[in-house]
XYZ file of C-alpha atoms in Angstrom:
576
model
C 0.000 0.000 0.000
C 1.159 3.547 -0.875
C 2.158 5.621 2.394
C -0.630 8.329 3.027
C 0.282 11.705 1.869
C -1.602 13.294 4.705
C 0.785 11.576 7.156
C 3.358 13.479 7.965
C 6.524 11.215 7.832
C 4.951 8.549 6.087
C 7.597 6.759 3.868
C 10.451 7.432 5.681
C 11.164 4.342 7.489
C 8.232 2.762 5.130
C 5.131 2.742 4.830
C 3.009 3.419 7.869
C -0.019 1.464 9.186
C -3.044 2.118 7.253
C -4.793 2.697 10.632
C -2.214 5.435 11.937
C -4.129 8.370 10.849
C -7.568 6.863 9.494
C -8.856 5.071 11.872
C -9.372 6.829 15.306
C -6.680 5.750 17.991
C -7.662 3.369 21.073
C -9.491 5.196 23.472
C -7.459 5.041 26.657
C -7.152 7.254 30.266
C -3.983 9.025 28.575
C -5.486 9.857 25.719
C -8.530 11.898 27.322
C -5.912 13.074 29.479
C -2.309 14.252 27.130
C -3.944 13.646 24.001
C -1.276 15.296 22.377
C 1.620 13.149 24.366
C -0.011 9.849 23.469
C -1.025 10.988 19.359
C -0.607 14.278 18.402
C -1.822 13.775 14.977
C -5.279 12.817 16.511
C -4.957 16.290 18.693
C -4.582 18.343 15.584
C -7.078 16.844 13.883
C -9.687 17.494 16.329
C -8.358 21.618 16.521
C -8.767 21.106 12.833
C -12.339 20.302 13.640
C -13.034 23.053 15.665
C -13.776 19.614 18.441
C -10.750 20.846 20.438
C -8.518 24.226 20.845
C -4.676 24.112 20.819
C -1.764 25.818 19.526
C -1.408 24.062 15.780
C 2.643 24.529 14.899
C 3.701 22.857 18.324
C 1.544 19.814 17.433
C 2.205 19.839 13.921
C 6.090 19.349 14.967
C 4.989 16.935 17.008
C 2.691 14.756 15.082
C 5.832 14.908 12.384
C 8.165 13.290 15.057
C 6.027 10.876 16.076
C 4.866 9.514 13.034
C 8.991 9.254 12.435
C 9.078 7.465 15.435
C 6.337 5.207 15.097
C 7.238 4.083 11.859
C 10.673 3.612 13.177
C 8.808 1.256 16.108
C 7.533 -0.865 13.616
C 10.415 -0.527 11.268
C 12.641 -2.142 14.248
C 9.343 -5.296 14.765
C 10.126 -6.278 11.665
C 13.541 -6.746 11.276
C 14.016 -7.473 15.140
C 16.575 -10.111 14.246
C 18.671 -8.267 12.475
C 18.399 -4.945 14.504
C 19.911 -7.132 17.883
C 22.939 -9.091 15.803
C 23.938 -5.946 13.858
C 23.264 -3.911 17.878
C 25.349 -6.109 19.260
C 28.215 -6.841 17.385
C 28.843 -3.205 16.623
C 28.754 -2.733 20.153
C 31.095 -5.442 20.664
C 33.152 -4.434 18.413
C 33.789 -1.216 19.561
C 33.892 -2.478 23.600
C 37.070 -4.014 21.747
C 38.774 -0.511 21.466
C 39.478 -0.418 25.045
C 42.101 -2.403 24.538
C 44.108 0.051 23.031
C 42.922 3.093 26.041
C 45.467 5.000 27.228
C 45.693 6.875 30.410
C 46.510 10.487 30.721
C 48.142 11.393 34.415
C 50.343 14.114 33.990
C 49.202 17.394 35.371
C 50.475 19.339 32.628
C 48.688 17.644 29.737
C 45.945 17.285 32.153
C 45.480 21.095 33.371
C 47.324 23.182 31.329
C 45.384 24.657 28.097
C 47.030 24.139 24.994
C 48.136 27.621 23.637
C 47.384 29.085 27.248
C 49.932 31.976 28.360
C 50.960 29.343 30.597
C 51.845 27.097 28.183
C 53.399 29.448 26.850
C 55.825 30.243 29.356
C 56.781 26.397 30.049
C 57.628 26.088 26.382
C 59.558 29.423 26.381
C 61.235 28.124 29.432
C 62.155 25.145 28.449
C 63.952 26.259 25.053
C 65.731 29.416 26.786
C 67.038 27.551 29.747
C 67.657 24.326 27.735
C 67.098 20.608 28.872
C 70.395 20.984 31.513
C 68.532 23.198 33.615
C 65.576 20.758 33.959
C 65.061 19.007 37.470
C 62.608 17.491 39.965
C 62.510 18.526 43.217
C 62.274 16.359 46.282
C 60.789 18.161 49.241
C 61.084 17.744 53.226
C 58.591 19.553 55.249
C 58.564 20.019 58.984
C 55.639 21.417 60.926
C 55.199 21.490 64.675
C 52.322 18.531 66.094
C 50.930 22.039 68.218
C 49.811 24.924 65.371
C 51.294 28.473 66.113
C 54.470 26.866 67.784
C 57.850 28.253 66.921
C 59.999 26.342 65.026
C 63.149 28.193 64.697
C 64.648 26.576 67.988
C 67.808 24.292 68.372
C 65.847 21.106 68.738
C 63.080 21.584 65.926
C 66.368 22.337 63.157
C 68.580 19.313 64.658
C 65.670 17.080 64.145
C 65.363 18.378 60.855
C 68.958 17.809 60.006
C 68.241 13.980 61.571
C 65.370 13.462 58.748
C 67.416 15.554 55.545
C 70.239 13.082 56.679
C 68.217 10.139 56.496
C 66.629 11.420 53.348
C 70.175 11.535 51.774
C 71.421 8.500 52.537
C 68.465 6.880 50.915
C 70.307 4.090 48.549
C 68.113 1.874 45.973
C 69.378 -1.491 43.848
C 68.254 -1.699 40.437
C 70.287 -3.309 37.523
C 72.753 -4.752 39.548
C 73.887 -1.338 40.523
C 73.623 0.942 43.465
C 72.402 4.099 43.363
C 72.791 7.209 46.163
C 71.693 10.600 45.794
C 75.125 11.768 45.221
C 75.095 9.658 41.820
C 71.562 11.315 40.596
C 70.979 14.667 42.255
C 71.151 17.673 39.802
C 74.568 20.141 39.838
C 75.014 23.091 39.003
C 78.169 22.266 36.356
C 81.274 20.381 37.134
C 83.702 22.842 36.072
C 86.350 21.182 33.316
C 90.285 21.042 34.524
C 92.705 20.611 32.626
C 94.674 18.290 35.369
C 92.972 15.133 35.348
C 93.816 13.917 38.549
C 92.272 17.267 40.271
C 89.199 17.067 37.902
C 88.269 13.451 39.375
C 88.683 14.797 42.537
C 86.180 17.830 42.482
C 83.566 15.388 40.278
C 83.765 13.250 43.294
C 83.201 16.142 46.156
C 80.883 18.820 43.660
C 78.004 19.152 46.040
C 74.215 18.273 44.791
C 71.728 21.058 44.559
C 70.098 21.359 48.149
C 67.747 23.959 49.394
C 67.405 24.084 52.975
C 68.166 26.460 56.100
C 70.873 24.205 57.413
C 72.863 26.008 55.206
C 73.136 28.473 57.239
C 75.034 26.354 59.791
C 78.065 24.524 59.585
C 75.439 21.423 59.832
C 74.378 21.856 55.893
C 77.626 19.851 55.066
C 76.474 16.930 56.121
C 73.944 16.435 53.718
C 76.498 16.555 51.028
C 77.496 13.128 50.338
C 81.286 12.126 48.316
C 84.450 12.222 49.520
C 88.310 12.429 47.735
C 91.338 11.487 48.703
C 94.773 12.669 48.845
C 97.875 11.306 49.508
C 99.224 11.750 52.904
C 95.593 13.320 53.807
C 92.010 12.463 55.610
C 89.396 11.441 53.327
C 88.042 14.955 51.782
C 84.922 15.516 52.903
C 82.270 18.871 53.006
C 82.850 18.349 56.493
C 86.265 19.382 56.733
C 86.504 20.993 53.357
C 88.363 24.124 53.078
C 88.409 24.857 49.351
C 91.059 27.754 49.865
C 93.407 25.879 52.066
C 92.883 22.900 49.761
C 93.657 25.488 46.816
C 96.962 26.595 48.606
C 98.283 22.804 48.652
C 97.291 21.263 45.537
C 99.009 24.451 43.846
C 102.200 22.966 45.139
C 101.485 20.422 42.391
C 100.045 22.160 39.839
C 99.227 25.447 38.685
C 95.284 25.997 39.465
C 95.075 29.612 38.700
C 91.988 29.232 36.033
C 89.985 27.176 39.107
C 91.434 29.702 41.884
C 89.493 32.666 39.841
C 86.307 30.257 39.218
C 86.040 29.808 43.091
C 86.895 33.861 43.701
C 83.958 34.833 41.366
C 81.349 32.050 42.557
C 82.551 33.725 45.886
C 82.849 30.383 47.564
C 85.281 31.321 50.357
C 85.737 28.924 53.137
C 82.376 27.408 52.239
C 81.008 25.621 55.275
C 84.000 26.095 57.933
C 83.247 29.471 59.164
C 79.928 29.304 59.425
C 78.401 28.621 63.249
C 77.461 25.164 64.330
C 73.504 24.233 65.912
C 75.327 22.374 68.113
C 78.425 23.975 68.839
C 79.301 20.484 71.140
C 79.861 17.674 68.505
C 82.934 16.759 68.084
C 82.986 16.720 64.475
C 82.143 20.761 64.969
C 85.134 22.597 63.280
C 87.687 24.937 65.432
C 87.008 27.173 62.592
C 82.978 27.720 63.846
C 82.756 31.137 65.325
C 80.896 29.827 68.663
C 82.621 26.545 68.549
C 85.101 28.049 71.608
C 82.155 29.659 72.993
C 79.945 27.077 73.061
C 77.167 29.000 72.855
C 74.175 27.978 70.853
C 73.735 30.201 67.955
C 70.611 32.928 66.992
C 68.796 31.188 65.097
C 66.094 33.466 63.613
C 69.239 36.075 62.914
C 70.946 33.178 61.083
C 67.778 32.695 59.241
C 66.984 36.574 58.377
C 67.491 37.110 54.366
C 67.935 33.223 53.728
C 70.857 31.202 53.666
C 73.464 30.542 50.823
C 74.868 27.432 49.315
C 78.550 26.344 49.070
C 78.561 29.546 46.467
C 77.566 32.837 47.952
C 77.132 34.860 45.097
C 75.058 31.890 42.946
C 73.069 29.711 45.552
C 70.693 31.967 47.612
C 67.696 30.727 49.248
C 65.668 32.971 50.387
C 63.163 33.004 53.135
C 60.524 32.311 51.200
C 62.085 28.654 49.610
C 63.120 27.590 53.303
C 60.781 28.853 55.889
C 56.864 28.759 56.189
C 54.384 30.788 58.820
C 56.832 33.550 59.129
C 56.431 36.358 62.095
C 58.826 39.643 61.756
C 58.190 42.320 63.864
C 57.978 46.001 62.981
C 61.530 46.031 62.010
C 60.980 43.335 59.734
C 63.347 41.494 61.918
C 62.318 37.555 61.444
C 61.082 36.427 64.921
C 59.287 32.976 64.302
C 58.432 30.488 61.761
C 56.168 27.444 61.413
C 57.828 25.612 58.888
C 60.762 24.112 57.661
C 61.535 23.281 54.205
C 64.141 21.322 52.647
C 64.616 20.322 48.679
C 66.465 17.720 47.408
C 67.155 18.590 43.389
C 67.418 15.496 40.849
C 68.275 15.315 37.404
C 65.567 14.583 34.877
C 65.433 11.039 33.597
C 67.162 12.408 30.225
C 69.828 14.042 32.209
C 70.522 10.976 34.001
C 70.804 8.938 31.124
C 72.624 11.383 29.525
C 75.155 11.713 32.207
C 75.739 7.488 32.083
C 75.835 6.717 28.895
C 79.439 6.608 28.431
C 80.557 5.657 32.020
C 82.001 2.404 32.063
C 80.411 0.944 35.202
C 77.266 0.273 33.530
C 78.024 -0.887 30.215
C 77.052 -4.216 30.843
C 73.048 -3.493 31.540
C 72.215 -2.131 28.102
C 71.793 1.429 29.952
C 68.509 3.962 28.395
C 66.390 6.257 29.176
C 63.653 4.190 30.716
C 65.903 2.735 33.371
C 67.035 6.139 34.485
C 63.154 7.293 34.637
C 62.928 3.403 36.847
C 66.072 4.645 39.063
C 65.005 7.862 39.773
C 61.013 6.844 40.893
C 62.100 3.867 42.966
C 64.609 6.415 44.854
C 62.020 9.047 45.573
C 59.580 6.259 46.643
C 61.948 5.638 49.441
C 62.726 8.986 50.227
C 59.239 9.490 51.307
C 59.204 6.114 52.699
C 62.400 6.904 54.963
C 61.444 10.855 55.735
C 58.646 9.309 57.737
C 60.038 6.973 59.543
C 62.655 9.365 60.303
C 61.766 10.546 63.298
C 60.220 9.393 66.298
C 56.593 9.635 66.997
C 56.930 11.496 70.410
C 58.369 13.956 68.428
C 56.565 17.735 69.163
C 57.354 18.403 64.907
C 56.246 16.221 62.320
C 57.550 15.340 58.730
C 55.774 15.564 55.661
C 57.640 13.885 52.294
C 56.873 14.520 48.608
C 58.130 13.850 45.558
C 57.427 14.021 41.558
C 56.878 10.750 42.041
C 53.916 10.645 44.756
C 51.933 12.964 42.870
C 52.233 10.430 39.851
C 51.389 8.166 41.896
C 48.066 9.086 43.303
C 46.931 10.088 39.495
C 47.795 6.656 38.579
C 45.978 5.402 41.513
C 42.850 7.621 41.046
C 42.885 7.117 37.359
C 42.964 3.024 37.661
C 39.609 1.380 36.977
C 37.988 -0.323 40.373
C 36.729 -3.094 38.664
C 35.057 -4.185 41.655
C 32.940 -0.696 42.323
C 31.903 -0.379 38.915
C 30.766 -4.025 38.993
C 29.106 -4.018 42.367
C 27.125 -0.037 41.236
C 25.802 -2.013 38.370
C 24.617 -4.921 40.266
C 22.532 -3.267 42.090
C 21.177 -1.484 39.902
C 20.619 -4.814 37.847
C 19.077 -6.408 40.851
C 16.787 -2.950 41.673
C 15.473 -2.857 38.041
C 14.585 -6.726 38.317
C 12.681 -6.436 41.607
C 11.077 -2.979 41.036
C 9.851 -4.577 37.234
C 8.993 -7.972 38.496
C 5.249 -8.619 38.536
C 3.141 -10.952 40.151
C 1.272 -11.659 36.731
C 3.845 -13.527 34.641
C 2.031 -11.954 31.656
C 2.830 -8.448 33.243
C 6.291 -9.325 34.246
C 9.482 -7.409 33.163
C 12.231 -9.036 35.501
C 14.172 -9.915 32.072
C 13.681 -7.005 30.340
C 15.017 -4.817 33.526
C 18.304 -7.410 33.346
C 18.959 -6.871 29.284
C 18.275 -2.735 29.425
C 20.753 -2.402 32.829
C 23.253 -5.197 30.637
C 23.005 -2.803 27.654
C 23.400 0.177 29.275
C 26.759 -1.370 30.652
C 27.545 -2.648 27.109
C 26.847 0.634 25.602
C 29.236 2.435 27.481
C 32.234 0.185 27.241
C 31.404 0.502 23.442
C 31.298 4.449 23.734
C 34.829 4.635 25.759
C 35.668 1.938 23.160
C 34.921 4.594 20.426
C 36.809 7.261 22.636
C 40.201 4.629 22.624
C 39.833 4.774 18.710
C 39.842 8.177 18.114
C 42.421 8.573 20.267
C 41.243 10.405 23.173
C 43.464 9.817 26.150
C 41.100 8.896 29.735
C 41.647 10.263 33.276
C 40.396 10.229 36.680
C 37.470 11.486 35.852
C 36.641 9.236 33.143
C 37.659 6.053 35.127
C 35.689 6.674 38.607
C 32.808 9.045 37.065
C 32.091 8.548 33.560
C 30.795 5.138 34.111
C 27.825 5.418 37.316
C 26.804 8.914 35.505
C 26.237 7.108 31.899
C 24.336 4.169 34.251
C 22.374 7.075 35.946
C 21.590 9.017 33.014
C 20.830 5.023 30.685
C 18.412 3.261 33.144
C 16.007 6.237 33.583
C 14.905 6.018 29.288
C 14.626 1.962 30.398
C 12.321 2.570 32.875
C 9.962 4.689 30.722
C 10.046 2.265 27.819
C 9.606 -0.520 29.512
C 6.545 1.318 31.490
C 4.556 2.637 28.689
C 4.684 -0.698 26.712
C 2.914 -2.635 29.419
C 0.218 0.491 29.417
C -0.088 -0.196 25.864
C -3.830 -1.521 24.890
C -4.276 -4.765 24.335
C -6.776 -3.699 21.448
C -3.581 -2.692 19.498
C -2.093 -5.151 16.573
C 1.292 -6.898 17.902
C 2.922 -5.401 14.878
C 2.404 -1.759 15.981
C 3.143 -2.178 19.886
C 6.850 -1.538 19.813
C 6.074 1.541 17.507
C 2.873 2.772 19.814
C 5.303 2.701 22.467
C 8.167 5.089 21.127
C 5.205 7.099 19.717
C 3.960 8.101 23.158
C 7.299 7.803 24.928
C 9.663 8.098 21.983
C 9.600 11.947 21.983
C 10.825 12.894 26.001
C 13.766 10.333 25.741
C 14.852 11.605 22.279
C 14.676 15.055 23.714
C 16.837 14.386 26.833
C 18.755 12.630 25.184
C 19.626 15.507 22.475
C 19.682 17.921 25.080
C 22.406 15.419 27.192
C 24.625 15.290 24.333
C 24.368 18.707 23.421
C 25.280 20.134 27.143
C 28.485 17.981 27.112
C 29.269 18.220 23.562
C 29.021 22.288 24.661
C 31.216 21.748 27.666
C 34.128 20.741 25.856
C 34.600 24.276 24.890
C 36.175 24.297 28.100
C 39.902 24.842 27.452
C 41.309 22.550 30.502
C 42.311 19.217 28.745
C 40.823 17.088 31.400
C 37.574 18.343 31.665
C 36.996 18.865 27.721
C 38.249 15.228 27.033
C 35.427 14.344 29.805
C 32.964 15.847 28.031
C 33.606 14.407 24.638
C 34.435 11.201 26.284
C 30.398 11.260 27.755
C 28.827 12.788 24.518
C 29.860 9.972 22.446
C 28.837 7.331 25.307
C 25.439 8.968 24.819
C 25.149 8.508 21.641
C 25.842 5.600 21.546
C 23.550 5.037 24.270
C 21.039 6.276 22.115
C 21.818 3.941 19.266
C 21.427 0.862 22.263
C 17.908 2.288 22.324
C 16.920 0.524 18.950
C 18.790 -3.055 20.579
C 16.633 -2.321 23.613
C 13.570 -1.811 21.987
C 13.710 -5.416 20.421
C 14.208 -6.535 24.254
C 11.136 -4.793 25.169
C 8.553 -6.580 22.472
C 9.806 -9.409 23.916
């Protein structure tokens, strides 16, 4: 039979019922009630009559979409067969793309807008300053137990120097090898001598990159770790390290002039041995410590005031800011208290590192690259923080807090890894709250099974949208992992529900062959809508320039549509 001209939408999925428009619809409580919900062709066509009143465009529109829909209802009866093989395996299909997912946890790529001035300025950096200048910083933080205590005392900044030492001495064994902090800690530049004797000598002893206030003390030489020695001398350490007096007797030996003027303009003096001890009465104190005869403690916020320098006076300030927290100064602006203690140890970057090994023969046996100096430097910071805690004791009135490049890597991995077993327990209960709440008494009225294969498709269509995601390439993160999934299931079930409700209200009186379509006729409207509107709010909110979020919100528009293509698979379930 030719579709009916009068109809609007007749044709387009084929030809329409001849009993759509020409016979009057089943008279039922929702009809007297929304006629225009249940058929608004029947609604215009009583305003036509002048039987009814009623705003004409809205429920032309209307009438349009749901003779699309209705003949798309009885389109999918037809061929229900082939609408649930081809559903199904081009869902499966596309589940298959997980395989290939990749997860994104770096806070750069995650936060950063692409193009954004701060962007910007890390690429600028990065090219100015070069790939030498790159480092990760390891950082020790000591707060008092009580809040608003002062920690710039004697005790609090020897128990910090008891956890930076600990910290420093961290070793780990990987590759057959053993690795300190003195072997991958970034430096500033080992200066190149011509005397190669000398120039092993000052590799071996040139100090790491340290920020913290025990530089200000004689104390911030024990955190350097390497040693030298000399003939017919003590093992060289920071310790006992006077680079001038050292200067006076190699020169003896050689001439040292070029490195005599390199140490005059980095204005590294005596380095540690005239500065004042914390505790002026260990015996490994110098005689050259100005209170070591005195043995007087030293003033420690004066110490402190303007920061402390490194081994290099001129080059290696910290100031107050980079080493104290919870400052107090007085109306001076003389420092009087602090809350905080901060110490940072500097590594190289994993390129650096690998870099700096390549052509040292102690490793040339364990087919060195970069990906075991990126293994080397995250199982070392994993102990650091490890031993920073345990550092101390717990009666301790301070307390320790450790973190490293590493950690934070570390809890985006962890909050970005799929909990297989809370996704799978949120969707079994919903599966078992959709069978009780559709289970009937009747078994004619029943939908127990067809609450199980709408929750099941739901879950299938959204490992076939992040599937789709995988494909194309976008990259997942926490948000995807431990939201995307219960918000899809949230946002799925609630179209089952209404499906699956209106068919059982549908009459008896109507022909088997036009229930499926009755049904998205009355119901097929409000979960196209929402649906529409759903994608189009996140498909919107990936105008968001913040990487994360906008991959989010692609990531859930295409699980929705494809949630709306399940919709067809689902509808088979329900004329079941």
């Amino acid at each position: 039979m030719a579709s009916d001209p009068r109809v609007p939408g007749a044709g387009v999925f084929g030809d329409l019922p001849p009993n759509y428009m020409r016979s009057p619809p089943p008279v039922n409580s929702d009809l007297l009630r929304r006629p225009s919900y249940c058929h608004a062709a029947f609604a215009l066509k009583q305003i036509s009559k002048g039987k009814a009143v009623g705003q004409k465009a809205p429920l032309w529109v209307r009438a349009r979409f749901q003779a699309l829909l209705f003949s798309l209802g009885c389109h999918i009866q037809r061929h229900c067969g082939k609408v649930l093989f081809i559903g199904l395996l081009v869902f499966s299909a596309l589940s298959v793309g997980l395989r290939v997912a990749a997860i994104e946890t770096d806070i750069e790529q995650l936060w950063v807008e692409a193009g954004s001035r701060v962007s910007r300025e890390l690429r600028y950096t990065k090219e100015k300053q070069g790939e030498e200048s790159v480092f990760t910083s390891q950082m020790l933080i000591q707060t008092p137990k009580q809040e608003g205590t002062n920690i710039l005392t004697q005790g609090a900044l020897l128990l910090h120097l008891e956890a930076a030492l600990s910290a420093s001495k961290v070793q780990v064994s990987l590759f057959g090898k053993s690795w300190d902090l003195n072997k991958i800690c970034y430096k500033s530049g080992v200066p190149i001598i011509e005397n190669v004797m000398i120039e092993r000598m000052i590799d071996k002893l040139f100090p790491c990159m340290i920020v913290t206030p025990l530089d200000c003390f004689w104390e911030g030489a024990k955190l350097q770790g390497g040693s030298a020695y000399l003939p017919g001398m003590p093992d060289i350490q920071w310790m006992n390290l006077d680079p001038l007096k050292l200067m006076e007797e190699l020169s003896q030996f050689t001439s040292l002039e070029g490195f005599r003027e390199m140490l005059d303009k980095a204005q590294v003096g005596h380095a540690y041995m005239n500065r004042p001890c914390l505790d002026p009465n260990d015996p490994e104190c110098p005689l050259s410590a100005p209170n070591k005869d005195l043995r007087e403690s030293p003033d420690i916020a004066g110490r402190l005031q303007g920061g402390c320098h490194g081994f290099s006076k001129k080059f290696m300030h910290w100031q107050e800011e980079l080493i104290l927290g919870g400052r107090v100064k007085d109306t001076q602006n003389a420092l009087q208290s602090a809350e905080a203690l901060q110490t940072m140890f500097l590594l190289m970057s994993p390129k650096q590192l690998y870099e700096h090994f390549k052509d040292d023969y102690e490793i040339h046996d364990i087919n060195w690259n970069e990906d075991k100096a990126t293994a080397i430097l995250e199982s070392w910071q994993r102990k650091f923080v490890e031993v920073a805690h345990g550092s101390i004791p717990q009666n301790s009135t301070s307390e320790i807090h450790a973190f490293s490049t590493t950690t934070l890597n570390d809890i985006m991995k962890s909050f970005s890894d799929v909990s297989v077993i809370r996704v799978a327990g949120g969707y079994l209960l919903m599966l078992a709250y959709a069978c009780v709440t559709m289970l009937r008494w009747d078994c004619a009225k029943s939908q127990g099974a067809v609450g199980l294969a709408g929750v099941l498709l739901v879950a299938l269509s959204v490992a076939a949208g992040l599937g789709l995601c995988s494909l194309l390439g976008l990259s997942f993160n926490a948000a995807t992992t431990q939201v995307l999934p219960f918000l899809a299931l949230g946002i799925g079930v609630d179209d089952m529900f209404l499906l699956a409700h209106s068919f059982t209200e549908t009459g008896i009186n109507i022909p088997f062959k036009e229930r499926t379509g009755d049904c998205l006729r009355r119901t097929g409207t409000s979960v196209a809508l929402t649906s529409i509107n759903n994608m189009i709010a996140f498909f919107m909110a990936a105008l968001v320039p913040i990487p994360a979020l906008r991959a989010f919100s692609l990531q859930v528009g295409r699980v929705e549509i494809i949630r709306v293509g399940s919709g067809s698979v689902y509808h088979w379930a329900v004329s079941l």
